């Protein structure tokens, strides 16, 4: 991992051990004002190198999500070597101030699986079938 900005912080887990976190916190490297309804790429000031077998997903922090601040477009492929920037959207009605060092997202390391996609004429039946959004009740 490379720090690209003096204010950058390496990702870290708030809780470790057998019942630790699934994802490490990502931190803002710069101050940003996120206007209501705005979307910005917030720099973290770090770049990472993953082996070809792994990558990462950038996930919401629940404390921000409950306030209407959410992340978008959070896939980091194994071949990417640039700065990790977190695409954040402010769905709330008020501006949100982000300061250097604020936790802005979570980084979940995932194993890369390259699937083979095959076209078929029909899919096997299951109890759920094509039932989607809200199909399992309330």
PDB file of C-alpha atoms in Angstrom:
ATOM      1  CA  UNK A   1       0.000   0.000   0.000  1.00  0.00           C
ATOM      2  CA  UNK A   2       1.252   3.468  -0.875  1.00  0.00           C
ATOM      3  CA  UNK A   3       0.313   6.718   0.856  1.00  0.00           C
ATOM      4  CA  UNK A   4      -0.146   9.380  -1.818  1.00  0.00           C
ATOM      5  CA  UNK A   5      -1.165  12.224   0.484  1.00  0.00           C
ATOM      6  CA  UNK A   6       0.337  13.383   3.808  1.00  0.00           C
ATOM      7  CA  UNK A   7      -3.075  13.199   5.518  1.00  0.00           C
ATOM      8  CA  UNK A   8      -3.797   9.678   4.232  1.00  0.00           C
ATOM      9  CA  UNK A   9      -4.524   6.907   6.702  1.00  0.00           C
ATOM     10  CA  UNK A  10      -4.188   3.228   5.920  1.00  0.00           C
ATOM     11  CA  UNK A  11      -7.456   1.272   6.062  1.00  0.00           C
ATOM     12  CA  UNK A  12      -7.940  -0.481   9.389  1.00  0.00           C
ATOM     13  CA  UNK A  13     -10.432  -2.669  11.162  1.00  0.00           C
ATOM     14  CA  UNK A  14     -12.230  -1.185  14.171  1.00  0.00           C
ATOM     15  CA  UNK A  15     -12.754  -4.689  15.616  1.00  0.00           C
ATOM     16  CA  UNK A  16     -10.507  -7.677  14.955  1.00  0.00           C
ATOM     17  CA  UNK A  17     -10.330 -11.274  16.144  1.00  0.00           C
ATOM     18  CA  UNK A  18     -12.848 -14.104  15.826  1.00  0.00           C
ATOM     19  CA  UNK A  19     -15.859 -11.749  15.798  1.00  0.00           C
ATOM     20  CA  UNK A  20     -14.158  -8.857  14.037  1.00  0.00           C
ATOM     21  CA  UNK A  21     -15.356  -6.641  11.234  1.00  0.00           C
ATOM     22  CA  UNK A  22     -15.921  -7.832   7.656  1.00  0.00           C
ATOM     23  CA  UNK A  23     -14.519  -4.610   6.257  1.00  0.00           C
ATOM     24  CA  UNK A  24     -11.828  -2.062   7.128  1.00  0.00           C
ATOM     25  CA  UNK A  25     -12.543   1.645   7.474  1.00  0.00           C
ATOM     26  CA  UNK A  26     -11.503   4.000   4.668  1.00  0.00           C
ATOM     27  CA  UNK A  27     -10.611   7.583   5.586  1.00  0.00           C
ATOM     28  CA  UNK A  28     -10.916  10.887   3.741  1.00  0.00           C
ATOM     29  CA  UNK A  29      -7.574  12.501   2.911  1.00  0.00           C
ATOM     30  CA  UNK A  30      -9.038  15.911   2.063  1.00  0.00           C
ATOM     31  CA  UNK A  31     -11.812  18.202   3.304  1.00  0.00           C
ATOM     32  CA  UNK A  32     -14.929  18.084   1.142  1.00  0.00           C
ATOM     33  CA  UNK A  33     -18.334  19.757   1.364  1.00  0.00           C
ATOM     34  CA  UNK A  34     -20.966  17.483  -0.110  1.00  0.00           C
ATOM     35  CA  UNK A  35     -23.990  19.595  -1.041  1.00  0.00           C
ATOM     36  CA  UNK A  36     -27.495  18.141  -0.758  1.00  0.00           C
ATOM     37  CA  UNK A  37     -28.063  15.864  -3.747  1.00  0.00           C
ATOM     38  CA  UNK A  38     -24.419  16.028  -4.840  1.00  0.00           C
ATOM     39  CA  UNK A  39     -22.113  13.170  -5.823  1.00  0.00           C
ATOM     40  CA  UNK A  40     -18.328  13.475  -5.433  1.00  0.00           C
ATOM     41  CA  UNK A  41     -15.280  11.224  -5.579  1.00  0.00           C
ATOM     42  CA  UNK A  42     -13.584  11.702  -2.199  1.00  0.00           C
ATOM     43  CA  UNK A  43      -9.834  10.952  -2.181  1.00  0.00           C
ATOM     44  CA  UNK A  44      -8.463   8.527   0.404  1.00  0.00           C
ATOM     45  CA  UNK A  45      -4.829   9.260  -0.432  1.00  0.00           C
ATOM     46  CA  UNK A  46      -3.937   5.556  -0.671  1.00  0.00           C
ATOM     47  CA  UNK A  47      -3.283   3.122  -3.510  1.00  0.00           C
ATOM     48  CA  UNK A  48      -3.217  -0.645  -3.073  1.00  0.00           C
ATOM     49  CA  UNK A  49      -1.864  -3.649  -4.916  1.00  0.00           C
ATOM     50  CA  UNK A  50      -3.992  -6.794  -4.874  1.00  0.00           C
ATOM     51  CA  UNK A  51      -2.889 -10.198  -6.103  1.00  0.00           C
ATOM     52  CA  UNK A  52      -4.692 -11.414  -9.222  1.00  0.00           C
ATOM     53  CA  UNK A  53      -6.897 -13.602  -7.001  1.00  0.00           C
ATOM     54  CA  UNK A  54      -8.398 -10.733  -4.968  1.00  0.00           C
ATOM     55  CA  UNK A  55      -9.980  -7.311  -5.246  1.00  0.00           C
ATOM     56  CA  UNK A  56     -12.137  -5.149  -3.012  1.00  0.00           C
ATOM     57  CA  UNK A  57     -15.600  -3.669  -2.659  1.00  0.00           C
ATOM     58  CA  UNK A  58     -16.222  -0.219  -1.211  1.00  0.00           C
ATOM     59  CA  UNK A  59     -19.247  -0.385   1.076  1.00  0.00           C
ATOM     60  CA  UNK A  60     -21.366   2.107   3.032  1.00  0.00           C
ATOM     61  CA  UNK A  61     -20.713   2.984   6.623  1.00  0.00           C
ATOM     62  CA  UNK A  62     -24.031   2.474   8.394  1.00  0.00           C
ATOM     63  CA  UNK A  63     -23.613   5.643  10.480  1.00  0.00           C
ATOM     64  CA  UNK A  64     -23.420   7.737   7.308  1.00  0.00           C
ATOM     65  CA  UNK A  65     -26.049   5.758   5.401  1.00  0.00           C
ATOM     66  CA  UNK A  66     -28.655   6.379   8.098  1.00  0.00           C
ATOM     67  CA  UNK A  67     -28.007  10.119   7.554  1.00  0.00           C
ATOM     68  CA  UNK A  68     -28.533   9.760   3.795  1.00  0.00           C
ATOM     69  CA  UNK A  69     -24.870   9.623   2.745  1.00  0.00           C
ATOM     70  CA  UNK A  70     -24.205   6.579   0.584  1.00  0.00           C
ATOM     71  CA  UNK A  71     -21.448   5.158  -1.621  1.00  0.00           C
ATOM     72  CA  UNK A  72     -21.665   4.242  -5.306  1.00  0.00           C
ATOM     73  CA  UNK A  73     -19.485   2.427  -7.869  1.00  0.00           C
ATOM     74  CA  UNK A  74     -17.333   0.618  -5.346  1.00  0.00           C
ATOM     75  CA  UNK A  75     -15.411  -2.119  -7.169  1.00  0.00           C
ATOM     76  CA  UNK A  76     -11.608  -2.196  -7.078  1.00  0.00           C
ATOM     77  CA  UNK A  77     -10.247  -4.693  -9.593  1.00  0.00           C
ATOM     78  CA  UNK A  78      -6.968  -6.541  -8.957  1.00  0.00           C
ATOM     79  CA  UNK A  79      -5.172  -4.731 -11.779  1.00  0.00           C
ATOM     80  CA  UNK A  80      -6.022  -1.195 -10.570  1.00  0.00           C
ATOM     81  CA  UNK A  81      -3.072   0.675  -9.083  1.00  0.00           C
ATOM     82  CA  UNK A  82      -4.418   4.219  -8.750  1.00  0.00           C
ATOM     83  CA  UNK A  83      -5.701   6.136  -5.745  1.00  0.00           C
ATOM     84  CA  UNK A  84      -8.777   4.718  -4.084  1.00  0.00           C
ATOM     85  CA  UNK A  85     -11.489   7.345  -4.273  1.00  0.00           C
ATOM     86  CA  UNK A  86     -14.875   6.845  -2.675  1.00  0.00           C
ATOM     87  CA  UNK A  87     -17.845   7.952  -4.768  1.00  0.00           C
ATOM     88  CA  UNK A  88     -20.272   9.431  -2.236  1.00  0.00           C
ATOM     89  CA  UNK A  89     -23.798  10.735  -2.798  1.00  0.00           C
ATOM     90  CA  UNK A  90     -25.614  12.951  -0.321  1.00  0.00           C
ATOM     91  CA  UNK A  91     -29.301  11.993  -0.418  1.00  0.00           C
ATOM     92  CA  UNK A  92     -30.136  14.234   2.536  1.00  0.00           C
ATOM     93  CA  UNK A  93     -31.536  17.779   2.365  1.00  0.00           C
ATOM     94  CA  UNK A  94     -28.500  19.367   4.039  1.00  0.00           C
ATOM     95  CA  UNK A  95     -24.839  19.727   3.095  1.00  0.00           C
ATOM     96  CA  UNK A  96     -22.402  17.310   4.746  1.00  0.00           C
ATOM     97  CA  UNK A  97     -18.890  18.327   5.777  1.00  0.00           C
ATOM     98  CA  UNK A  98     -16.187  15.694   5.460  1.00  0.00           C
ATOM     99  CA  UNK A  99     -12.876  16.399   7.175  1.00  0.00           C
ATOM    100  CA  UNK A 100      -9.492  14.740   6.633  1.00  0.00           C
ATOM    101  CA  UNK A 101      -9.412  11.618   8.794  1.00  0.00           C
ATOM    102  CA  UNK A 102     -13.189  11.073   8.754  1.00  0.00           C
ATOM    103  CA  UNK A 103     -14.258   7.484   8.146  1.00  0.00           C
ATOM    104  CA  UNK A 104     -16.145   7.630   4.852  1.00  0.00           C
ATOM    105  CA  UNK A 105     -16.594   4.013   3.738  1.00  0.00           C
ATOM    106  CA  UNK A 106     -15.555   0.428   4.351  1.00  0.00           C
ATOM    107  CA  UNK A 107     -13.216  -1.700   2.243  1.00  0.00           C
ATOM    108  CA  UNK A 108     -14.162  -5.371   1.952  1.00  0.00           C
ATOM    109  CA  UNK A 109     -11.496  -7.636   0.455  1.00  0.00           C
ATOM    110  CA  UNK A 110     -13.025 -10.305  -1.801  1.00  0.00           C
ATOM    111  CA  UNK A 111     -11.768 -13.296  -3.718  1.00  0.00           C
ATOM    112  CA  UNK A 112     -12.047 -12.920  -7.480  1.00  0.00           C
ATOM    113  CA  UNK A 113     -13.939 -15.664  -9.267  1.00  0.00           C
ATOM    114  CA  UNK A 114     -14.065 -15.587 -13.038  1.00  0.00           C
ATOM    115  CA  UNK A 115     -17.318 -17.285 -13.968  1.00  0.00           C
ATOM    116  CA  UNK A 116     -18.172 -18.895 -17.274  1.00  0.00           C
ATOM    117  CA  UNK A 117     -21.532 -17.678 -18.615  1.00  0.00           C
ATOM    118  CA  UNK A 118     -23.559 -20.073 -20.691  1.00  0.00           C
ATOM    119  CA  UNK A 119     -26.844 -19.399 -22.443  1.00  0.00           C
ATOM    120  CA  UNK A 120     -29.597 -21.973 -21.843  1.00  0.00           C
ATOM    121  CA  UNK A 121     -33.207 -22.190 -23.042  1.00  0.00           C
ATOM    122  CA  UNK A 122     -34.745 -22.517 -19.543  1.00  0.00           C
ATOM    123  CA  UNK A 123     -33.852 -22.291 -15.862  1.00  0.00           C
ATOM    124  CA  UNK A 124     -34.566 -24.899 -13.175  1.00  0.00           C
ATOM    125  CA  UNK A 125     -37.698 -24.255 -11.084  1.00  0.00           C
ATOM    126  CA  UNK A 126     -37.387 -23.220  -7.419  1.00  0.00           C
ATOM    127  CA  UNK A 127     -39.963 -22.301  -4.756  1.00  0.00           C
ATOM    128  CA  UNK A 128     -39.043 -18.617  -5.115  1.00  0.00           C
ATOM    129  CA  UNK A 129     -39.031 -18.614  -8.915  1.00  0.00           C
ATOM    130  CA  UNK A 130     -38.877 -15.133 -10.411  1.00  0.00           C
ATOM    131  CA  UNK A 131     -40.194 -13.465  -7.216  1.00  0.00           C
ATOM    132  CA  UNK A 132     -38.074 -10.402  -6.542  1.00  0.00           C
ATOM    133  CA  UNK A 133     -38.315  -7.202  -4.546  1.00  0.00           C
ATOM    134  CA  UNK A 134     -40.668  -7.752  -1.611  1.00  0.00           C
ATOM    135  CA  UNK A 135     -41.746 -11.216  -2.764  1.00  0.00           C
ATOM    136  CA  UNK A 136     -40.920 -12.870   0.572  1.00  0.00           C
ATOM    137  CA  UNK A 137     -43.380 -10.760   2.555  1.00  0.00           C
ATOM    138  CA  UNK A 138     -42.907  -7.964   5.037  1.00  0.00           C
TER     139      UNK A 138
END
